[in-house]
Tab-separated table of C-alpha atoms in Angstrom:
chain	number	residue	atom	x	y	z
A	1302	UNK	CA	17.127	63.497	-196.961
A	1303	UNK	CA	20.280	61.010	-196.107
A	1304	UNK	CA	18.086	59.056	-194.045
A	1305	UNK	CA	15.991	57.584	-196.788
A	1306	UNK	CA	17.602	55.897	-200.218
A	1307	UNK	CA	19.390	57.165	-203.273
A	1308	UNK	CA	17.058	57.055	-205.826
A	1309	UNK	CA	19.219	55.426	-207.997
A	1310	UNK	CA	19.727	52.303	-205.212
A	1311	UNK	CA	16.305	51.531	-205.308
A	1312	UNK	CA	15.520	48.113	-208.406
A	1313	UNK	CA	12.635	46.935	-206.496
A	1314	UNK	CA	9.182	48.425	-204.788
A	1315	UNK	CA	6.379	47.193	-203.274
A	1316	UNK	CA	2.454	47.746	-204.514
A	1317	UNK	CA	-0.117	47.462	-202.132
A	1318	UNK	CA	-3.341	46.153	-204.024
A	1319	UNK	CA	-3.671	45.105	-207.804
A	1320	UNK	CA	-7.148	46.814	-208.353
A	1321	UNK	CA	-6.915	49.296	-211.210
A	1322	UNK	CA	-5.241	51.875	-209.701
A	1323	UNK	CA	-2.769	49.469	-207.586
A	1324	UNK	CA	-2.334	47.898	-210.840
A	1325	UNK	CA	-1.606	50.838	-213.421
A	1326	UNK	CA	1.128	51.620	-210.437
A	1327	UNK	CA	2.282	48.513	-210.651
A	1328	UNK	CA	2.721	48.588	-214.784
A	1329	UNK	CA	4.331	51.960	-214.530
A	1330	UNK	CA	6.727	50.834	-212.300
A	1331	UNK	CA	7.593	47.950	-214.533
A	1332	UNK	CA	7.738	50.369	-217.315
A	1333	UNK	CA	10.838	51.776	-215.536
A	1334	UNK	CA	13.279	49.422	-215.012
A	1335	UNK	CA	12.054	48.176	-211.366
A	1336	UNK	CA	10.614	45.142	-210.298
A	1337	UNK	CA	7.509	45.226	-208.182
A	1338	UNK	CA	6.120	43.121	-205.487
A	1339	UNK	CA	2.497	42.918	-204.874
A	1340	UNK	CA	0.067	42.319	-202.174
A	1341	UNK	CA	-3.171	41.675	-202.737
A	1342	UNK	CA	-5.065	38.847	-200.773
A	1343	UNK	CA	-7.675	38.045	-203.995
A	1344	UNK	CA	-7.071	34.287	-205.092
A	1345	UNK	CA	-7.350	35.741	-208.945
A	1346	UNK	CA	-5.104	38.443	-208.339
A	1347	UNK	CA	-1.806	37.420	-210.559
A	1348	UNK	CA	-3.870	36.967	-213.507
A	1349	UNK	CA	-5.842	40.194	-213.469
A	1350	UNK	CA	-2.622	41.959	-212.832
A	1351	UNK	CA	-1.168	40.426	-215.954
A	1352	UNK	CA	-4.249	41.460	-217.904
A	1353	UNK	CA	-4.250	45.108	-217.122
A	1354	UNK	CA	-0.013	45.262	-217.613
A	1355	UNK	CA	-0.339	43.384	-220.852
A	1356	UNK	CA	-3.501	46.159	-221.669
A	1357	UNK	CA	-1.242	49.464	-220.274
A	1358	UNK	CA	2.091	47.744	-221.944
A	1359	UNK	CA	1.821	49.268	-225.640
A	1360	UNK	CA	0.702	52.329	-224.445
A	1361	UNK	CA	3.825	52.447	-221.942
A	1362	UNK	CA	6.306	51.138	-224.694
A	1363	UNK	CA	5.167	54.291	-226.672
A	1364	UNK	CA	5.870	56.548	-224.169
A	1365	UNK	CA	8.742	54.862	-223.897
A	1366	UNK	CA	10.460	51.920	-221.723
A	1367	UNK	CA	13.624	52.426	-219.135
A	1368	UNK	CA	16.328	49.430	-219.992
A	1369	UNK	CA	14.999	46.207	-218.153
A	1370	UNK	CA	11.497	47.144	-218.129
A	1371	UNK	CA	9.908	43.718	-218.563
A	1372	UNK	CA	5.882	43.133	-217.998
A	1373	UNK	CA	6.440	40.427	-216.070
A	1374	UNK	CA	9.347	40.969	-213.689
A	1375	UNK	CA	6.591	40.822	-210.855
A	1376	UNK	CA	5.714	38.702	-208.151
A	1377	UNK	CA	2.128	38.671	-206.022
A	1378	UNK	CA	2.448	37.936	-202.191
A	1379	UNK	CA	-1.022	37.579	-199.628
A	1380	UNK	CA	2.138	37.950	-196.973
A	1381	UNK	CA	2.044	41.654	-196.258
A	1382	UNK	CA	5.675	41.231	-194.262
A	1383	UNK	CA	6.626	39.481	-197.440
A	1384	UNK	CA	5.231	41.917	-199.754
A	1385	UNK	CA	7.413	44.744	-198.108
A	1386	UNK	CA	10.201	43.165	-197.262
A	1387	UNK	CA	13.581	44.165	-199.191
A	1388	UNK	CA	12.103	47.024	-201.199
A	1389	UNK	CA	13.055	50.547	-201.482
A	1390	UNK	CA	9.385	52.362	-201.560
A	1391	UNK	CA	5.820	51.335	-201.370
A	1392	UNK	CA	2.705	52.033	-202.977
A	1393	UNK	CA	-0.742	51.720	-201.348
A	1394	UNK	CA	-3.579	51.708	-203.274
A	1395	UNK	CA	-6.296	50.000	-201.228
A	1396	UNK	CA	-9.759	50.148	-201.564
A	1397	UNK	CA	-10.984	54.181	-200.477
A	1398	UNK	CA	-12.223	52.925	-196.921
A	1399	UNK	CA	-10.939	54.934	-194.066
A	1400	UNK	CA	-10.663	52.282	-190.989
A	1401	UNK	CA	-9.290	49.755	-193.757
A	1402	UNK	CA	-6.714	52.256	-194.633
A	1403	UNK	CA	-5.591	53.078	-191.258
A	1404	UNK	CA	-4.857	49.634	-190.656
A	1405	UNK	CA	-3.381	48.864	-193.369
A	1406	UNK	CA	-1.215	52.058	-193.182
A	1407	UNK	CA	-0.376	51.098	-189.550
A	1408	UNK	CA	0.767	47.217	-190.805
A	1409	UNK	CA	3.293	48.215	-193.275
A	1410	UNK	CA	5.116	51.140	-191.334
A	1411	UNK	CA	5.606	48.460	-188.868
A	1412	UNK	CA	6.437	45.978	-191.552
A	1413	UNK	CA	8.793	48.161	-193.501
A	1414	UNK	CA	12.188	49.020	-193.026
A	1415	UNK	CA	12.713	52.108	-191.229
A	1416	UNK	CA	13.952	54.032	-194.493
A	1417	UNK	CA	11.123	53.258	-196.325
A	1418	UNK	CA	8.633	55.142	-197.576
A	1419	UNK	CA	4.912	54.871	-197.884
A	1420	UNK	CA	3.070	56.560	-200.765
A	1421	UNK	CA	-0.718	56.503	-200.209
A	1422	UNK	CA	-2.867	56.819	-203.904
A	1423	UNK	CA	-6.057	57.668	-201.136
A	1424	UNK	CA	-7.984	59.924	-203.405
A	1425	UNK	CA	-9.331	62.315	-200.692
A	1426	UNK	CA	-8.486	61.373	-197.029
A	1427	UNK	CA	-6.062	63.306	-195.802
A	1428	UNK	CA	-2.893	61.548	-193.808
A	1429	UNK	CA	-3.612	63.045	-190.716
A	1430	UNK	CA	-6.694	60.664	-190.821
A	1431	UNK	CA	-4.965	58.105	-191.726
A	1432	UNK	CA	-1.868	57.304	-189.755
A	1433	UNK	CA	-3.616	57.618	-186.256
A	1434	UNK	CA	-3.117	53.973	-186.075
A	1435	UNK	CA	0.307	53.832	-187.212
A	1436	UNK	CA	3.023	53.703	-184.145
A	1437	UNK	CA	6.112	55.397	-186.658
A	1438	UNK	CA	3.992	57.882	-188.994
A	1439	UNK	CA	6.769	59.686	-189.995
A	1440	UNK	CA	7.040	57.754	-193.323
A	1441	UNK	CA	3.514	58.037	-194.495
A	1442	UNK	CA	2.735	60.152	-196.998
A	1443	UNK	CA	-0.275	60.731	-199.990
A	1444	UNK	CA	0.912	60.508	-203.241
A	1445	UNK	CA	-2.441	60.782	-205.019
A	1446	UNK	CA	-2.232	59.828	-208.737
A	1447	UNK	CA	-4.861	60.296	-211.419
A	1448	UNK	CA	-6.412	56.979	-213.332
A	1449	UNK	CA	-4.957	55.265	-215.405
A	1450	UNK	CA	-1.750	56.245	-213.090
A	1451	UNK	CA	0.418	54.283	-215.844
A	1452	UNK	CA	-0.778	56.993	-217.969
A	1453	UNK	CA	-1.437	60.601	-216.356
A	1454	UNK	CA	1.169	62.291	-214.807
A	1455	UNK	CA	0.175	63.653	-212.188
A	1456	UNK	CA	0.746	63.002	-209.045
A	1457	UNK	CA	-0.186	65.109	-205.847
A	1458	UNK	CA	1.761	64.862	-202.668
A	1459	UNK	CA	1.714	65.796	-199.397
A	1460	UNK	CA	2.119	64.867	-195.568
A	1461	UNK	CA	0.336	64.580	-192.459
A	1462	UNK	CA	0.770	66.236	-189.460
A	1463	UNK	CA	2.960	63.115	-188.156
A	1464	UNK	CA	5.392	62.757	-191.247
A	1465	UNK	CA	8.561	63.862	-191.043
A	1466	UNK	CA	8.695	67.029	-193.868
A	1467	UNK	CA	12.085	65.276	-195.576
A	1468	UNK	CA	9.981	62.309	-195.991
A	1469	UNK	CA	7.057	64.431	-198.474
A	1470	UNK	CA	10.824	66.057	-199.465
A	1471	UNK	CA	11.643	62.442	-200.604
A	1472	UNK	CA	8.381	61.339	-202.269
A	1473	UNK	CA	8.023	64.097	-204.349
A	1474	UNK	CA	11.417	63.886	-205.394
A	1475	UNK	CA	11.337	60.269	-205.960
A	1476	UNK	CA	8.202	60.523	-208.328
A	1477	UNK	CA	9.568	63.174	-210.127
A	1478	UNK	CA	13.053	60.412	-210.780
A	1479	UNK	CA	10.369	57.961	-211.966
A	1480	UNK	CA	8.771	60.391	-214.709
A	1481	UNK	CA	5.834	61.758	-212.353
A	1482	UNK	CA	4.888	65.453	-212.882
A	1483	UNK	CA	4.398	66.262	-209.065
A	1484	UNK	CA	2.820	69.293	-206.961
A	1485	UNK	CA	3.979	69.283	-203.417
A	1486	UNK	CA	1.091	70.656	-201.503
A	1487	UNK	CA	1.878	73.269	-198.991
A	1488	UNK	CA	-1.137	71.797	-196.817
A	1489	UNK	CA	-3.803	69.054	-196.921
A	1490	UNK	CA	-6.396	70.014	-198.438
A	1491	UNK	CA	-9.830	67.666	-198.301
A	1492	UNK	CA	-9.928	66.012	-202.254
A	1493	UNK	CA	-6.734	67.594	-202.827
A	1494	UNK	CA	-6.278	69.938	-205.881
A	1495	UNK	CA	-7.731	68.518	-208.846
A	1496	UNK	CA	-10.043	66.429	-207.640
A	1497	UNK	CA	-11.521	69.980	-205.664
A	1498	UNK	CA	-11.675	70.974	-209.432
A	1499	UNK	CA	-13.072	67.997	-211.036
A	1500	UNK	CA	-15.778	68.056	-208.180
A	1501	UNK	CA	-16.892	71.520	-208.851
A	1502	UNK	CA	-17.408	70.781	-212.286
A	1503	UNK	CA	-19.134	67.463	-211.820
A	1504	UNK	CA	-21.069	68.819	-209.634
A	1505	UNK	CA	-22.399	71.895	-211.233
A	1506	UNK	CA	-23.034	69.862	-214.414
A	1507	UNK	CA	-25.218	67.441	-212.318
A	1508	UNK	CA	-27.278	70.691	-211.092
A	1509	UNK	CA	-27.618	71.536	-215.226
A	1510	UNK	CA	-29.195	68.019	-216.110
A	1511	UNK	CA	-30.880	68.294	-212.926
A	1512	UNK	CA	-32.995	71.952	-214.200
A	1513	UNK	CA	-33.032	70.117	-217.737
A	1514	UNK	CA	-30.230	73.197	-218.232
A	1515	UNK	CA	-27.927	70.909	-221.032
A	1516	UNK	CA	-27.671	67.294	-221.840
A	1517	UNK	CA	-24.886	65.336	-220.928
A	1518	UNK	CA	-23.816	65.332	-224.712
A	1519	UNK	CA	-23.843	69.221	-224.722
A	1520	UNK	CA	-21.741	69.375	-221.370
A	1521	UNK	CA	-19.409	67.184	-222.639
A	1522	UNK	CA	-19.134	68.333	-225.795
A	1523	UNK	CA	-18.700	72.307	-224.132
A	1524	UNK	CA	-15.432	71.155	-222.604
A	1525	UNK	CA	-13.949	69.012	-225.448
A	1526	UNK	CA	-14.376	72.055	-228.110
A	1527	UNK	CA	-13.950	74.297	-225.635
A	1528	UNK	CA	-11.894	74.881	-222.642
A	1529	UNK	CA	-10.410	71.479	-222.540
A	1530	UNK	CA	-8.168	72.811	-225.513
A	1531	UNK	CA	-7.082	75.398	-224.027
A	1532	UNK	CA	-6.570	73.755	-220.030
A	1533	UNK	CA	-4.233	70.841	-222.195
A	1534	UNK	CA	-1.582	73.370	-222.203
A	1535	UNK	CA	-2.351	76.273	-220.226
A	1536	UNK	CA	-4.564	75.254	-217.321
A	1537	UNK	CA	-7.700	77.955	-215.675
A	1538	UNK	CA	-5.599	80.567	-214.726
A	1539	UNK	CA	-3.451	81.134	-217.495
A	1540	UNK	CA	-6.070	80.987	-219.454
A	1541	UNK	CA	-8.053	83.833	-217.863
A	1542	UNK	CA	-4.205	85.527	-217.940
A	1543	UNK	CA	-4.953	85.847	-221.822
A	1544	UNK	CA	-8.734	86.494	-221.645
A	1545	UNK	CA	-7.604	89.722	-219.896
A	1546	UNK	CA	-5.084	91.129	-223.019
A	1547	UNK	CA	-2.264	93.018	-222.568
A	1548	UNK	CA	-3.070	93.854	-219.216
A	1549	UNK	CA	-2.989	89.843	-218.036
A	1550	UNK	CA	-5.125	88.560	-214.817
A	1551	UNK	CA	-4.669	91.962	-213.394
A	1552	UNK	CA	-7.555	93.734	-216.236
A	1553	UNK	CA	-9.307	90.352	-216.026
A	1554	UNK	CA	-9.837	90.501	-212.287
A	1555	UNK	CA	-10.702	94.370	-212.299
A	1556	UNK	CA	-12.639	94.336	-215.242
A	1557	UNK	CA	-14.388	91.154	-214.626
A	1558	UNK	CA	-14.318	90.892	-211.108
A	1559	UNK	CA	-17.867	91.956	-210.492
A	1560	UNK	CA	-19.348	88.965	-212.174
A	1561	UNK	CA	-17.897	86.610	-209.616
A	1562	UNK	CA	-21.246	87.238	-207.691
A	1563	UNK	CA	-23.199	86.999	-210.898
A	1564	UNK	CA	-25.828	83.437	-210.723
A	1565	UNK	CA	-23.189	81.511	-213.332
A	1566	UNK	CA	-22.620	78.950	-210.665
A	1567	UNK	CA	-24.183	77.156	-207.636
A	1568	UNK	CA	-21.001	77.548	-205.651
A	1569	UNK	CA	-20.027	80.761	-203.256
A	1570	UNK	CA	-17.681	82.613	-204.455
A	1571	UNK	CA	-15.345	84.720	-202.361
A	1572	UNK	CA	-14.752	88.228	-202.221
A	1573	UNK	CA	-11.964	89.531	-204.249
A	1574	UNK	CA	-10.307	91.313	-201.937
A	1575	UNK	CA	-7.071	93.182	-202.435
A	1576	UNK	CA	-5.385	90.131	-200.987
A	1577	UNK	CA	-7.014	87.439	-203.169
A	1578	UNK	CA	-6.237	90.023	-206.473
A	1579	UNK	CA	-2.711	90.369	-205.978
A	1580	UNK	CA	-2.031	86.473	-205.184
A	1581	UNK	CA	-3.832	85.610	-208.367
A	1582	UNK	CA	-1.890	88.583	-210.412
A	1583	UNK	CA	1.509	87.834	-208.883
A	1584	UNK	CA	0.363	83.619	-209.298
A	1585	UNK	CA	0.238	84.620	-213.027
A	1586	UNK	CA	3.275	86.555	-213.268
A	1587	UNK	CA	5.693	83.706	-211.968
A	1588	UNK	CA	3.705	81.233	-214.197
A	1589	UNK	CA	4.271	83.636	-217.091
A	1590	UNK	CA	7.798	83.685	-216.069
A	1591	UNK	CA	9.750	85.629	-219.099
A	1592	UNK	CA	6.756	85.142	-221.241
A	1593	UNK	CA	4.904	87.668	-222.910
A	1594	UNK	CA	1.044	87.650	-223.577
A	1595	UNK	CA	1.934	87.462	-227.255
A	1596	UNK	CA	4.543	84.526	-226.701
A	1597	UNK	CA	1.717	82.995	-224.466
A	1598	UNK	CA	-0.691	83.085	-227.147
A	1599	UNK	CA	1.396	81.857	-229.588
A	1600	UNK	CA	2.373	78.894	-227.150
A	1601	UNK	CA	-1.512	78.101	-226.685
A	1602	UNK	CA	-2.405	78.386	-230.392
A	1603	UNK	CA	0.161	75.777	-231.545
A	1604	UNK	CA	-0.896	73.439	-228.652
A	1605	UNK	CA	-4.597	73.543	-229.501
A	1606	UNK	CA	-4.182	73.108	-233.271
A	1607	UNK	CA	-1.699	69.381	-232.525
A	1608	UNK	CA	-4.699	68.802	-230.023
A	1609	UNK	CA	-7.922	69.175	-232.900
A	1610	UNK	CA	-5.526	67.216	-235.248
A	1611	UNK	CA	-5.043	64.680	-232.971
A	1612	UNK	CA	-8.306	64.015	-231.815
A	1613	UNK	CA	-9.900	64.827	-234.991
A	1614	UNK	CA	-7.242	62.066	-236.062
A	1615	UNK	CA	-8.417	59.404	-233.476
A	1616	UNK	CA	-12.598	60.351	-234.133
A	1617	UNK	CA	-12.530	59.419	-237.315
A	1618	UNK	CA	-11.038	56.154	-236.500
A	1619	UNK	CA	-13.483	55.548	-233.892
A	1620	UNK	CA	-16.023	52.647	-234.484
A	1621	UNK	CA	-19.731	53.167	-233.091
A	1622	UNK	CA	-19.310	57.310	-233.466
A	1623	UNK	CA	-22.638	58.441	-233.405
């Protein structure tokens, strides 16, 4: 990774759109230490940027501020040469329309410096797509955050077929430096990881209202008392891990595995196959790590119990609860 910067040289990056995703970048990035440069072409831009820092800033100053963080060590730009020019890493976060990203992708590699680079917050293209138009895609990759991105962690990355791997190598480890929790996909992957999840779900709750199966109160309210606890900590498969007892995924899967073709769902599932078992079992056993089930549970009971309190602590502090 010589090629690209230390991360430690880098006091000033460049955001690319102040909508609210471009923006919460922009706050977090604020938040630590850096000062950010912004392109966005809207006349009204500056101002709603400093309305959604000044909204993001307590919540940021909770979570806690690097030395120099300061809400207002920004500048906006409508110069996209400008915007780019003297920073250490860029942001995109334009609006989620394909020929408008490819161009815009293709504008600032040429407009960047050639160590520079190019974190796209694209929400499901992939960066294949994207960079066709781009003469020097090697820079260019998705780092997909999760709204408000000042606030979630997350932050999935991966390359396209053009990008040079020490340049995903980079990202990742740059958004990890900068507080990030980051997965570094092993492939693109259409909608990426979570949002794959968070579509499945969506969708089969849209097929229960749809059959008058639940209301949206009840589907909401079966993942906020329910496995939302539990996924805070733990996420699907561990969970499952614990539903199977002592014997972990690998009871769960041969006890259970039957009911994967059981009507629960409107998606396909795949076989379990040998293959697919052992993946899952041996997934669960490096998660686990030195673990046990018991150690686990314990883990998962304590973390649902400051959840409840905390929630229960915010709802009855809510105005307007029903």
């Amino acid at each position: 990774m010589s090629n690209y910067p230390q991360y430690d040289s880098i006091s000033t990056v460049a955001c690319i759109g102040a909508g609210t995703i471009g923006g919460g970048w922009a706050a977090y990035f604020l938040a630590r230490g850096l000062k950010v440069k912004v392109w966005d072409p809207a006349p009204d831009a500056k101002d709603r940027l400093q309305v959604l820092i000044d909204t993001a800033w307590p919540a940021l100053t909770e979570l806690g501020l690097e030395p120099g963080a300061d809400p207002h060590n920004f500048t906006v730009h409508t110069d996209l040469a400008e915007a780019v020019a003297g920073v250490g890493f860029v942001q995109e976060s334009a609006p989620e329309n394909l020929e408008l990203k490819r161009d815009l992708l293709a504008q600032l590699a040429a407009a960047s410096a050639d160590d520079v680079i190019i974190g796209s917050s694209t929400s499901g293209y992939s960066m294949t797509e994207m960079a066709v138009e781009a003469q020097d895609p090697t820079r260019l990759v998705v780092g997909h955050p999760f709204n408000p991105p000042y606030l979630i962690p997350l932050v999935e990355v991966v390359g396209g077929e053009g990008t040079d791997p020490e340049a995903t190598k980079w990202a990742s480890g740059w958004y990890e430096y900068i507080g990030k929790s980051v997965i570094t996909m092993d492939r693109e992957v259409p909608g990426f990881i979570a949002n794959r999840l968070q579509e499945a779900l969506w969708r089969e709750a849209l097929h229960m209202i749809d059959n008058g199966e639940a209301t949206v109160e009840q589907i909401d309210a079966s993942i906020t008392e329910g496995p939302g606890l539990r996924w805070a900590l733990q996420g699907p498969m561990l969970t499952f891990h614990l539903a199977g007892g002592p014997g972990g995924m690998a009871h769960m899967l041969d006890h259970f595995g039957p009911s994967l073709k059981s009507p629960w769902t409107r998606l396909e599932a795949p076989e379990l196959t040998d293959t697919l078992r052992n993946d899952v079992v041996a997934g669960c056993e490096r998660e686990s790590g030195t673990r046990s089930i018991n150690d686990l549970v314990a883990e998962r009971d304590k973390a649902i119990i400051a959840i409840r309190k905390i929630v229960d602590s915010i709802r009855s502090t809510s105005v307007g609860q029903p």
